[in-house]
GROMACS .gro file of C-alpha atoms in nm:
model
  134
    1MET     CA    1   0.678   2.776  -3.462
    2LYS     CA    2   0.353   2.859  -3.288
    3THR     CA    3   0.349   3.070  -2.975
    4MET     CA    4   0.138   2.992  -2.674
    5LYS     CA    5  -0.158   3.217  -2.618
    6ARG     CA    6  -0.303   3.343  -2.294
    7GLY     CA    7  -0.575   3.074  -2.295
    8ASP     CA    8  -0.310   2.801  -2.323
    9PHE     CA    9  -0.137   2.926  -2.009
   10ILE     CA   10  -0.468   2.945  -1.821
   11MET     CA   11  -0.556   2.587  -1.925
   12ILE     CA   12  -0.217   2.454  -1.810
   13LEU     CA   13  -0.250   2.642  -1.480
   14VAL     CA   14  -0.600   2.500  -1.416
   15VAL     CA   15  -0.485   2.142  -1.484
   16LEU     CA   16  -0.180   2.182  -1.258
   17LEU     CA   17  -0.390   2.332  -0.976
   18ALA     CA   18  -0.646   2.050  -1.001
   19ALA     CA   19  -0.375   1.783  -0.993
   20GLY     CA   20  -0.198   1.952  -0.702
   21SER     CA   21  -0.515   1.989  -0.497
   22ILE     CA   22  -0.606   1.621  -0.546
   23TYR     CA   23  -0.254   1.511  -0.448
   24GLY     CA   24  -0.251   1.748  -0.150
   25TYR     CA   25  -0.586   1.623  -0.020
   26LYS     CA   26  -0.474   1.262  -0.054
   27TRP     CA   27  -0.143   1.334   0.123
   28PHE     CA   28  -0.314   1.525   0.405
   29SER     CA   29  -0.583   1.261   0.465
   30ASN     CA   30  -0.327   0.976   0.475
   31HIS     CA   31  -0.091   1.161   0.712
   32ASN     CA   32  -0.370   1.270   0.944
   33GLU     CA   33  -0.422   0.919   1.085
   34HIS     CA   34  -0.262   0.871   1.427
   35TYR     CA   35  -0.110   0.543   1.541
   36ALA     CA   36   0.176   0.423   1.757
   37GLN     CA   37   0.457   0.197   1.643
   38GLY     CA   38   0.365  -0.161   1.721
   39ASP     CA   39  -0.010  -0.100   1.691
   40LEU     CA   40  -0.029  -0.179   1.320
   41LYS     CA   41  -0.109  -0.519   1.173
   42ALA     CA   42  -0.059  -0.678   0.832
   43VAL     CA   43  -0.357  -0.867   0.694
   44ILE     CA   44  -0.254  -1.142   0.451
   45THR     CA   45  -0.517  -1.275   0.212
   46VAL     CA   46  -0.480  -1.555  -0.041
   47ASN     CA   47  -0.737  -1.582  -0.322
   48GLY     CA   48  -0.961  -1.331  -0.145
   49LYS     CA   49  -0.977  -1.525   0.184
   50ALA     CA   50  -0.805  -1.428   0.509
   51TYR     CA   51  -0.485  -1.630   0.553
   52LYS     CA   52  -0.315  -1.469   0.852
   53THR     CA   53  -0.298  -1.144   1.050
   54VAL     CA   54   0.048  -1.046   1.175
   55ASN     CA   55   0.151  -0.781   1.429
   56LEU     CA   56   0.415  -0.549   1.283
   57THR     CA   57   0.688  -0.552   1.545
   58LYS     CA   58   1.053  -0.453   1.571
   59GLU     CA   59   1.161  -0.817   1.604
   60GLU     CA   60   1.235  -1.008   1.285
   61GLN     CA   61   0.983  -1.271   1.180
   62ILE     CA   62   0.973  -1.485   0.864
   63ILE     CA   63   0.638  -1.594   0.718
   64ASP     CA   64   0.650  -1.869   0.456
   65ILE     CA   65   0.334  -1.896   0.243
   66ARG     CA   66   0.293  -2.208   0.030
   67THR     CA   67  -0.035  -2.250  -0.153
   68LYS     CA   68  -0.147  -2.415  -0.474
   69PHE     CA   69  -0.098  -2.075  -0.639
   70GLY     CA   70   0.269  -2.036  -0.547
   71HIS     CA   71   0.538  -1.987  -0.284
   72ASN     CA   72   0.609  -1.652  -0.120
   73THR     CA   73   0.817  -1.547   0.179
   74LEU     CA   74   0.749  -1.235   0.388
   75LYS     CA   75   0.976  -1.073   0.643
   76VAL     CA   76   0.844  -0.863   0.932
   77PHE     CA   77   1.098  -0.620   1.085
   78ASP     CA   78   1.126  -0.260   1.206
   79TYR     CA   79   0.747  -0.225   1.245
   80GLY     CA   80   0.682  -0.312   0.878
   81ILE     CA   81   0.671  -0.598   0.629
   82GLN     CA   82   0.843  -0.683   0.300
   83MET     CA   83   0.821  -0.967   0.049
   84THR     CA   84   1.163  -1.133   0.017
   85TYR     CA   85   1.085  -1.426  -0.216
   86SER     CA   86   0.828  -1.503  -0.484
   87ASP     CA   87   0.826  -1.784  -0.738
   88ALA     CA   88   0.611  -1.579  -0.977
   89PRO     CA   89   0.745  -1.537  -1.334
   90LEU     CA   90   0.765  -1.159  -1.288
   91THR     CA   91   0.876  -1.063  -0.940
   92ILE     CA   92   0.700  -0.727  -0.932
   93ALA     CA   93   0.585  -0.786  -0.573
   94LEU     CA   94   0.949  -0.788  -0.460
   95ASP     CA   95   0.991  -0.440  -0.609
   96MET     CA   96   0.703  -0.302  -0.397
   97GLY     CA   97   0.948  -0.287  -0.108
   98PHE     CA   98   0.902  -0.233   0.263
   99ILE     CA   99   0.557  -0.116   0.379
  100SER     CA  100   0.487   0.024   0.725
  101ARG     CA  101   0.198   0.275   0.703
  102PRO     CA  102  -0.178   0.207   0.704
  103LYS     CA  103  -0.340   0.135   0.366
  104GLN     CA  104  -0.011   0.038   0.199
  105GLN     CA  105  -0.023  -0.289   0.005
  106ILE     CA  106   0.192  -0.555  -0.158
  107ILE     CA  107   0.017  -0.753  -0.430
  108CYS     CA  108   0.136  -1.071  -0.604
  109ILE     CA  109  -0.120  -1.150  -0.874
  110PRO     CA  110   0.010  -1.495  -0.986
  111ALA     CA  111   0.005  -1.615  -0.623
  112ARG     CA  112  -0.328  -1.437  -0.559
  113LEU     CA  113  -0.169  -1.282  -0.254
  114LEU     CA  114  -0.248  -0.945  -0.092
  115ILE     CA  115  -0.069  -0.798   0.209
  116GLU     CA  116  -0.220  -0.480   0.352
  117VAL     CA  117  -0.113  -0.276   0.654
  118VAL     CA  118  -0.412  -0.183   0.868
  119ASN     CA  119  -0.463   0.021   1.182
  120PRO     CA  120  -0.695  -0.181   1.408
  121GLY     CA  121  -0.766   0.135   1.610
  122SER     CA  122  -0.932   0.313   1.317
  123SER     CA  123  -1.289   0.258   1.209
  124ILE     CA  124  -1.339   0.008   0.927
  125ASP     CA  125  -1.666   0.169   0.823
  126ASP     CA  126  -1.510   0.509   0.755
  127ASP     CA  127  -1.753   0.709   0.539
  128ASP     CA  128  -1.477   0.940   0.418
  129ALA     CA  129  -1.261   0.653   0.289
  130LEU     CA  130  -1.223   0.586  -0.081
  131ASP     CA  131  -1.459   0.309  -0.194
  132ALA     CA  132  -1.339   0.247  -0.549
  133VAL     CA  133  -1.130   0.387  -0.831
  134ILE     CA  134  -1.260   0.372  -1.184
   0.00000   0.00000   0.00000
């Protein structure tokens, strides 16, 4: 059995510190955005084109989306949105759950459906925002 050397411990510490600092920065930047309940909207796009924009309110609202790509049902309640039905072969979008904070998304690939929570009060052309992930 080989023992760990001092360099091994330093390497593990550096990797853990790098991962923690990236996670901490991401957490801090997402929680720094200010908004009031009822101000948020959900933007629904089908096949890359805007389908509908919905205000996230406390009142319950059902949105039925039927396109040539599939059938999905969304439920707006408690200032958030959740997918309650999908006719996709794998219902992964149903497992994404309830979303209620800016930049959260629900994606149903077979139906080519994207639901994203946005804060209309924030700037769309934010230079500090993440542009892409490779």
